mmCIF file of C-alpha atoms in Angstrom:
data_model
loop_
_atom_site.group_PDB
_atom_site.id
_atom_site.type_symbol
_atom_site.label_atom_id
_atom_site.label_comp_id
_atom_site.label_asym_id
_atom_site.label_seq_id
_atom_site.Cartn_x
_atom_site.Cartn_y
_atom_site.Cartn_z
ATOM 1 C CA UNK Y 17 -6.378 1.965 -18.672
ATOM 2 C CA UNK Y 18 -7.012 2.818 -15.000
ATOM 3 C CA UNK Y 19 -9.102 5.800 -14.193
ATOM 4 C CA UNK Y 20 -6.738 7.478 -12.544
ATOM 5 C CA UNK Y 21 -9.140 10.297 -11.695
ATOM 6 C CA UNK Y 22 -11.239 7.910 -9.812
ATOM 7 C CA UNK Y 23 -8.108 6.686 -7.767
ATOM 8 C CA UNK Y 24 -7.134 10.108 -6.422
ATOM 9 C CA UNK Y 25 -10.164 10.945 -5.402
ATOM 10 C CA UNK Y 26 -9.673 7.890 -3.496
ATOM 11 C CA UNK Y 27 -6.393 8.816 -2.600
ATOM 12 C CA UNK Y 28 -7.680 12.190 -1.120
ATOM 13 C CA UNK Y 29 -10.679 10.169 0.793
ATOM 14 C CA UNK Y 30 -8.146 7.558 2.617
ATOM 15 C CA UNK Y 31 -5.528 10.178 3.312
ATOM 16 C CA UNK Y 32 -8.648 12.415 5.263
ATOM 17 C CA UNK Y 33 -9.301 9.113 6.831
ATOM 18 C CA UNK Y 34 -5.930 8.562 8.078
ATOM 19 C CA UNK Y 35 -5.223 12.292 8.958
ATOM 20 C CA UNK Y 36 -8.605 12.563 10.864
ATOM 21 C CA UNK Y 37 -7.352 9.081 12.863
ATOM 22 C CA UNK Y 38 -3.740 10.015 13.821
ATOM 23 C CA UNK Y 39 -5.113 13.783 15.375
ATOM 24 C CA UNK Y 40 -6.868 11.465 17.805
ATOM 25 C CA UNK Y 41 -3.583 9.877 19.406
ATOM 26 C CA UNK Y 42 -0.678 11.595 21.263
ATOM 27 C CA UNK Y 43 3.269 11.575 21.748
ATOM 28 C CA UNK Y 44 3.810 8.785 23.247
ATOM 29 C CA UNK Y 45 1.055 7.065 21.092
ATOM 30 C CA UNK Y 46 3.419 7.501 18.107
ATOM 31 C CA UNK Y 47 6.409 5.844 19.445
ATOM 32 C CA UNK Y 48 4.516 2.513 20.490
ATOM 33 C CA UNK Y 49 4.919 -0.634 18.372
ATOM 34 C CA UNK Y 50 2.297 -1.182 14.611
ATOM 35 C CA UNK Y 51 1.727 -3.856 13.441
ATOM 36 C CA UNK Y 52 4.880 -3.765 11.276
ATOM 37 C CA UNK Y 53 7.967 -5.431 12.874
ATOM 38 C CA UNK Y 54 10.422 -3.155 14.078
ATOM 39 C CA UNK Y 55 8.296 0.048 13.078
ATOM 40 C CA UNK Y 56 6.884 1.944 15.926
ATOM 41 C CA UNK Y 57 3.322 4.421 14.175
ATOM 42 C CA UNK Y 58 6.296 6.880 13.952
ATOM 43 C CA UNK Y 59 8.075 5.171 11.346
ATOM 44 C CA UNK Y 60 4.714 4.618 9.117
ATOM 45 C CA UNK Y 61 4.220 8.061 9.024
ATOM 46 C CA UNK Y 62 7.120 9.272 8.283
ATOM 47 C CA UNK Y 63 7.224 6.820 5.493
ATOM 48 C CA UNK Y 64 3.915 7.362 4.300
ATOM 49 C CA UNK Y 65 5.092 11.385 3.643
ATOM 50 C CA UNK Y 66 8.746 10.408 2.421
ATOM 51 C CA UNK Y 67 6.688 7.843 -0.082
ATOM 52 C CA UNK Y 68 4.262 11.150 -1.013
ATOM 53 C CA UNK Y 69 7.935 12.889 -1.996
ATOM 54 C CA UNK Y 70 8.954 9.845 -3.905
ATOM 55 C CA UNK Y 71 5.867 9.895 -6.206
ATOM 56 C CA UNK Y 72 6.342 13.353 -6.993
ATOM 57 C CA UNK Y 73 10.087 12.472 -8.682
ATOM 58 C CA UNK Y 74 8.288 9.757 -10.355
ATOM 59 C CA UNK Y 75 6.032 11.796 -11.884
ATOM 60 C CA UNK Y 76 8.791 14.824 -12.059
ATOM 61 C CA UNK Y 77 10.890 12.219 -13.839
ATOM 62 C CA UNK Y 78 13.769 11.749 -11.364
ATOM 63 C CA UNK Y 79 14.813 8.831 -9.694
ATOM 64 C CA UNK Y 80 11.776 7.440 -7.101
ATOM 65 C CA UNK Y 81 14.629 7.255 -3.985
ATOM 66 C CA UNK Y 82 18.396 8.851 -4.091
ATOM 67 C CA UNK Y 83 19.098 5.154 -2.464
ATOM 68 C CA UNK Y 84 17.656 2.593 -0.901
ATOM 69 C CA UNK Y 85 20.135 3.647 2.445
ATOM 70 C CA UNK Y 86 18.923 7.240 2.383
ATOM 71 C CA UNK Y 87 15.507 6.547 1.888
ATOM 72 C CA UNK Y 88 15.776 4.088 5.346
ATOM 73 C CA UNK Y 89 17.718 6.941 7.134
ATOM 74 C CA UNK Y 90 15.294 9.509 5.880
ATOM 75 C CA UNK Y 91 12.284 7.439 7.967
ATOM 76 C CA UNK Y 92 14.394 6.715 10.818
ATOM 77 C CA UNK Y 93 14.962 10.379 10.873
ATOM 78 C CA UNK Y 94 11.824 11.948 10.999
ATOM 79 C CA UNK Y 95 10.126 8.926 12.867
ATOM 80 C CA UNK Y 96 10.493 10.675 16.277
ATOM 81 C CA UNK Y 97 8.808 13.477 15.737
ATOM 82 C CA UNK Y 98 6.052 15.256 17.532
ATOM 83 C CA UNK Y 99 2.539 14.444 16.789
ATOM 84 C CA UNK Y 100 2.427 17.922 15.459
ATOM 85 C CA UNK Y 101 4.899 17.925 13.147
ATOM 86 C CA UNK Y 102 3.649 13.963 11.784
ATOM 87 C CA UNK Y 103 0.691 15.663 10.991
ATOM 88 C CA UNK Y 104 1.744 18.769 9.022
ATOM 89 C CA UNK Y 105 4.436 16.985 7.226
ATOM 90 C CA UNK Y 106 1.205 14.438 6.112
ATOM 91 C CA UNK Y 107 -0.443 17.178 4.954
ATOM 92 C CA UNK Y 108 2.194 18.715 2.727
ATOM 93 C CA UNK Y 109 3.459 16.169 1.267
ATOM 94 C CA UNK Y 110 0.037 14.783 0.345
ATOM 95 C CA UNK Y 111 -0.904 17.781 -0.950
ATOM 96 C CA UNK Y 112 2.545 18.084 -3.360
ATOM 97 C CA UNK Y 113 1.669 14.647 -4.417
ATOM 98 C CA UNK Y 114 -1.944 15.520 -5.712
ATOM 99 C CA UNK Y 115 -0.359 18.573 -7.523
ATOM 100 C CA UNK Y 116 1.940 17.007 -9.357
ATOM 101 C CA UNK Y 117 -0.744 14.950 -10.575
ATOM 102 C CA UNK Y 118 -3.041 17.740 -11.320
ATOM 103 C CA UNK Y 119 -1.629 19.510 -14.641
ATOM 104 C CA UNK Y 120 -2.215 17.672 -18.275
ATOM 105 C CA UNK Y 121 0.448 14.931 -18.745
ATOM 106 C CA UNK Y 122 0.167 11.584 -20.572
ATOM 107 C CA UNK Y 123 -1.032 9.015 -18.187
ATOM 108 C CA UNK Y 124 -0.046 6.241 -20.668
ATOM 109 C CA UNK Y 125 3.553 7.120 -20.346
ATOM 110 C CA UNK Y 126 5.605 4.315 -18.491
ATOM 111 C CA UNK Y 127 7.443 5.778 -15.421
ATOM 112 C CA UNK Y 128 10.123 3.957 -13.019
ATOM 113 C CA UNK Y 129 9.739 3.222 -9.567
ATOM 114 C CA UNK Y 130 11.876 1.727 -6.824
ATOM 115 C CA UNK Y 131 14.680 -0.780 -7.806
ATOM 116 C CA UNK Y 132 14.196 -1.004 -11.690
ATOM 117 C CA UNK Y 133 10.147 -1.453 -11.462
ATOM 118 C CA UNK Y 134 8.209 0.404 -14.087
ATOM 119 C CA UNK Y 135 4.190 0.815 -14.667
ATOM 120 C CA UNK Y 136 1.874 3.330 -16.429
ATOM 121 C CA UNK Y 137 1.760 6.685 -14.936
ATOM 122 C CA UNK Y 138 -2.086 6.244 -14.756
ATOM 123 C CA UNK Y 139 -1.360 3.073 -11.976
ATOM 124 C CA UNK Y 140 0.268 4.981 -9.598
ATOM 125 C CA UNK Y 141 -2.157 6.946 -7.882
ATOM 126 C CA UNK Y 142 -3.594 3.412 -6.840
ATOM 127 C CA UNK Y 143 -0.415 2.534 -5.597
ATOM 128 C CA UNK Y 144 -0.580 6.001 -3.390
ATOM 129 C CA UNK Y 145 -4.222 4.543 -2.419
ATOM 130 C CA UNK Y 146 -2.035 1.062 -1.524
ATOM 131 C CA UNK Y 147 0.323 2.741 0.810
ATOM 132 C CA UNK Y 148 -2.200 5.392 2.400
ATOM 133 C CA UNK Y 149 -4.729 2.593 3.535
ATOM 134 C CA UNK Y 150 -2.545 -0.402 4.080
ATOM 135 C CA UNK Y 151 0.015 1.586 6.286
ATOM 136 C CA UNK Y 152 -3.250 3.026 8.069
ATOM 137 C CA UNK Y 153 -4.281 -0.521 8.778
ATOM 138 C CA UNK Y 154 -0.702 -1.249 9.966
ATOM 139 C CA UNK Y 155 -0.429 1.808 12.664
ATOM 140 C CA UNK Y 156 -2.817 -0.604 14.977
ATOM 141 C CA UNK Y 157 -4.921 1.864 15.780
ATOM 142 C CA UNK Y 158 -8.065 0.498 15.069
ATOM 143 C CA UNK Y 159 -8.619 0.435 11.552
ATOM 144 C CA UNK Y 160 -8.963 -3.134 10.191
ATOM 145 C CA UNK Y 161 -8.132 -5.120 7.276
ATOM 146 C CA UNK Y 162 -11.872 -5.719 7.028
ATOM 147 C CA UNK Y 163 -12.667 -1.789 7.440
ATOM 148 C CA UNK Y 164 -11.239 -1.278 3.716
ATOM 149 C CA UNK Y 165 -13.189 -0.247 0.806
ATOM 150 C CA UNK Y 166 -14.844 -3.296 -0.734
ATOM 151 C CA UNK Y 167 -13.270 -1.675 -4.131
ATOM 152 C CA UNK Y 168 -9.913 -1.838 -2.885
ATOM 153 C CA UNK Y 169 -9.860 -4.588 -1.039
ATOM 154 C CA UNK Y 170 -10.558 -6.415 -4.710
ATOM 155 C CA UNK Y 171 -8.422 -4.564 -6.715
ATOM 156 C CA UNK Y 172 -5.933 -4.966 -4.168
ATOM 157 C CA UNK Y 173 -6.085 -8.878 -4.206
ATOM 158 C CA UNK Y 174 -6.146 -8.616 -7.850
ATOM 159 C CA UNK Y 175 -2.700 -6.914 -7.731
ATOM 160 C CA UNK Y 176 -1.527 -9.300 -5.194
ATOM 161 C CA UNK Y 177 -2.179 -12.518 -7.136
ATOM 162 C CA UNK Y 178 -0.824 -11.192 -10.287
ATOM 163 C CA UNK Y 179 2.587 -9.776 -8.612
ATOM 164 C CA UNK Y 180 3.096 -13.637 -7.071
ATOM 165 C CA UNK Y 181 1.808 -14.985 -10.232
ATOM 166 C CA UNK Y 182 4.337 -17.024 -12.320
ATOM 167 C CA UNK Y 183 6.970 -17.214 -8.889
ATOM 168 C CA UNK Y 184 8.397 -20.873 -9.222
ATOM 169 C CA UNK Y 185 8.982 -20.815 -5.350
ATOM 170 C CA UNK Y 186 4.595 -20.608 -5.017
ATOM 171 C CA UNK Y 187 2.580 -23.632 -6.322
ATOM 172 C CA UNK Y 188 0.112 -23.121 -8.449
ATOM 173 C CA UNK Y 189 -3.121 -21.984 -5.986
ATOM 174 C CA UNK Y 190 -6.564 -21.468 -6.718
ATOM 175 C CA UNK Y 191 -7.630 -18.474 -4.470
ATOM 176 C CA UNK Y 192 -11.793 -18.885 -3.315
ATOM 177 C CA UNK Y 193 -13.538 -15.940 -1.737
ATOM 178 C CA UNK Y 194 -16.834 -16.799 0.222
ATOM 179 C CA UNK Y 195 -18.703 -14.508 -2.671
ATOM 180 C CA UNK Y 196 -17.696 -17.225 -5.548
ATOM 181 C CA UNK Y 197 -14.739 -14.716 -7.004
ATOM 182 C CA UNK Y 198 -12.206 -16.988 -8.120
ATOM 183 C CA UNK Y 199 -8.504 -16.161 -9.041
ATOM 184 C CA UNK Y 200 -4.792 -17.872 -9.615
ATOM 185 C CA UNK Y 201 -1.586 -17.327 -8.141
ATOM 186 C CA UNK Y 202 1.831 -19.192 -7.968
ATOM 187 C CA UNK Y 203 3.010 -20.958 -10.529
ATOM 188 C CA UNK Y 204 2.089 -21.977 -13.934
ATOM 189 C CA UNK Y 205 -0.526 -25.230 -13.728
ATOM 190 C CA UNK Y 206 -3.387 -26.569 -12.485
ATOM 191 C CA UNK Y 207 -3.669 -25.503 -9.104
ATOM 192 C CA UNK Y 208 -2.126 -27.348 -6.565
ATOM 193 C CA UNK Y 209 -3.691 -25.784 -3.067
ATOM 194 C CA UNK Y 210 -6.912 -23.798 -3.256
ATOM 195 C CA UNK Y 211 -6.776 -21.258 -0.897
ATOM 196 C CA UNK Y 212 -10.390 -20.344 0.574
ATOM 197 C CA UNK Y 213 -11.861 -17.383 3.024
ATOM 198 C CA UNK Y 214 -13.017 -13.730 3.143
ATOM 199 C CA UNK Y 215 -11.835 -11.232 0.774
ATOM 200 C CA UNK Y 216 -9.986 -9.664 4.276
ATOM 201 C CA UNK Y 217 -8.439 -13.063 4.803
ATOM 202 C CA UNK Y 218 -7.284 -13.531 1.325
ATOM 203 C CA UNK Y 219 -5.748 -9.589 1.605
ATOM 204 C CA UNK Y 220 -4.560 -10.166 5.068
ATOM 205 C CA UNK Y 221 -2.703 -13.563 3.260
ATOM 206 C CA UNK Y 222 -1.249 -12.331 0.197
ATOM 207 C CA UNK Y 223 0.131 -9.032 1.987
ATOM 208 C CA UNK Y 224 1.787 -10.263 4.763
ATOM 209 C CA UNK Y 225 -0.709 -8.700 7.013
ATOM 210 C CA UNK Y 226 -2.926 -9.426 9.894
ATOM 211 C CA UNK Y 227 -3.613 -13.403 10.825
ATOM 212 C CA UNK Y 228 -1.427 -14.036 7.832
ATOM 213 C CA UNK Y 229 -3.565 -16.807 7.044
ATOM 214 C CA UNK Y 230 -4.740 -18.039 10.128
ATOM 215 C CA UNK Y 231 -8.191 -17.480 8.877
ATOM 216 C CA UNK Y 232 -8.215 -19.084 5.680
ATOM 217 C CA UNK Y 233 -9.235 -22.901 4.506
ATOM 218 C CA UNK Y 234 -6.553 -24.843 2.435
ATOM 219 C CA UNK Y 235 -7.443 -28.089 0.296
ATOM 220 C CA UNK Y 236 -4.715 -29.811 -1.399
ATOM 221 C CA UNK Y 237 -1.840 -29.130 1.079
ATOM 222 C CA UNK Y 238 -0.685 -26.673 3.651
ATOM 223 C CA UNK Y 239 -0.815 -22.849 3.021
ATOM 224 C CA UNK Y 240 2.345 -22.119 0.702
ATOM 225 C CA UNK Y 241 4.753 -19.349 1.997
ATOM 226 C CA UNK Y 242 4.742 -16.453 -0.064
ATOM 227 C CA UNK Y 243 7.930 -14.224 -0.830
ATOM 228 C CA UNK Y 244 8.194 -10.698 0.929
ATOM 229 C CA UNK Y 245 6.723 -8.103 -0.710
#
């Protein structure tokens, strides 16, 4: 099982990062564009402490989001707000977060998460760790794709590869990092593309982020489209 110690204490480390990053901008900083269409940094952060809330039902037992309207108007609703009030509303909702997952519970228990999606209670503070440093990536201030942890960078295109695994729509692909770490994705078969370039690249590919693939090598036929997340 995941050592779900180990991941909140990573989950605490990127969340300093990405508080210690937003003090440094402004007002008018947050209402400018990320790197996520149609999201100004506003909207990320508001999201990243309305997702902090969500977690806590999920580990409270309720449902993750009343719906998947309210949770939208929730984030266009607080996206606006000062700089001030993005950062305490970070903080405490963060902090609720880690203390719901600091009393004894089973961590083998299987909890639900948005629209019908269910894991082990011991994956989701890795899934916190997802949303912290991804969305931090995505504000465009700065922080990279190739800036990640090394560790969750990995784990992260380890997740990726398994979630598109088994997708008709994907053709089988053979993904090559420039260490020698080799992993499928797609389809069922012998692969059909191999898909080659640096762990970033690879990340930046299978999540929709950064050069999208701009970076990468392909063998075999063009770079498949992948689903959205």
């Amino acid at each position: 099982m995941t050592d779900h110690v180990h991941d909140l204490r990573s989950v605490r480390e990127a969340t300093d990062r990405l508080l210690t990053a937003v003090a440094k901008l402004d007002n008018a900083a947050l209402a400018e564009e990320s790197h996520l269409p149609g999201w100004t940094r506003g909207h990320i952060l508001a999201h990243l402490a309305r997702n902090a809330d969500a977690l806590v039902n999920v580990f409270e037992g309720r449902p993750m989001y009343e719906s998947a309207t309210a949770r939208d108007a929730d984030i266009e609703r607080d996206a606006g707000r000062t700089l001030e009030e993005q950062l305490t509303d970070l903080r405490d909702s963060a902090a609720s977060f880690m203390a719901t997952t600091e009393p004894d519970q089973d961590w083998s228990r299987t909890v639900e998460l948005r629209n019908g999606v269910t894991d082990l209670a011991a994956n989701v503070p890795f899934r916190r760790w997802v949303e912290v440093d991804l969305h931090h990536v995505d504000l465009n201030i700065g922080y990279e794709l190739s800036d990640l942890p090394e560790e969750f960078t990995e784990r992260e295109i380890d997740f990726l590869a398994d979630r598109w695994s088994g997708r008709p729509e994907v053709p089988p692909v053979a993904l090559v990092a420039t260490d020698g770490r080799r992993r499928h994705t797609g389809s069922a078969g012998d692969p059909a593309v191999t898909v080659s370039g640096t762990a970033a690249g690879l990340l930046a590919w299978l999540a929709g982020r950064g050069d999208k693939g701009a970076s990468l090598t392909t063998s075999g036929g063009p770079l498949p489209t992948l689903p959205p997340l």
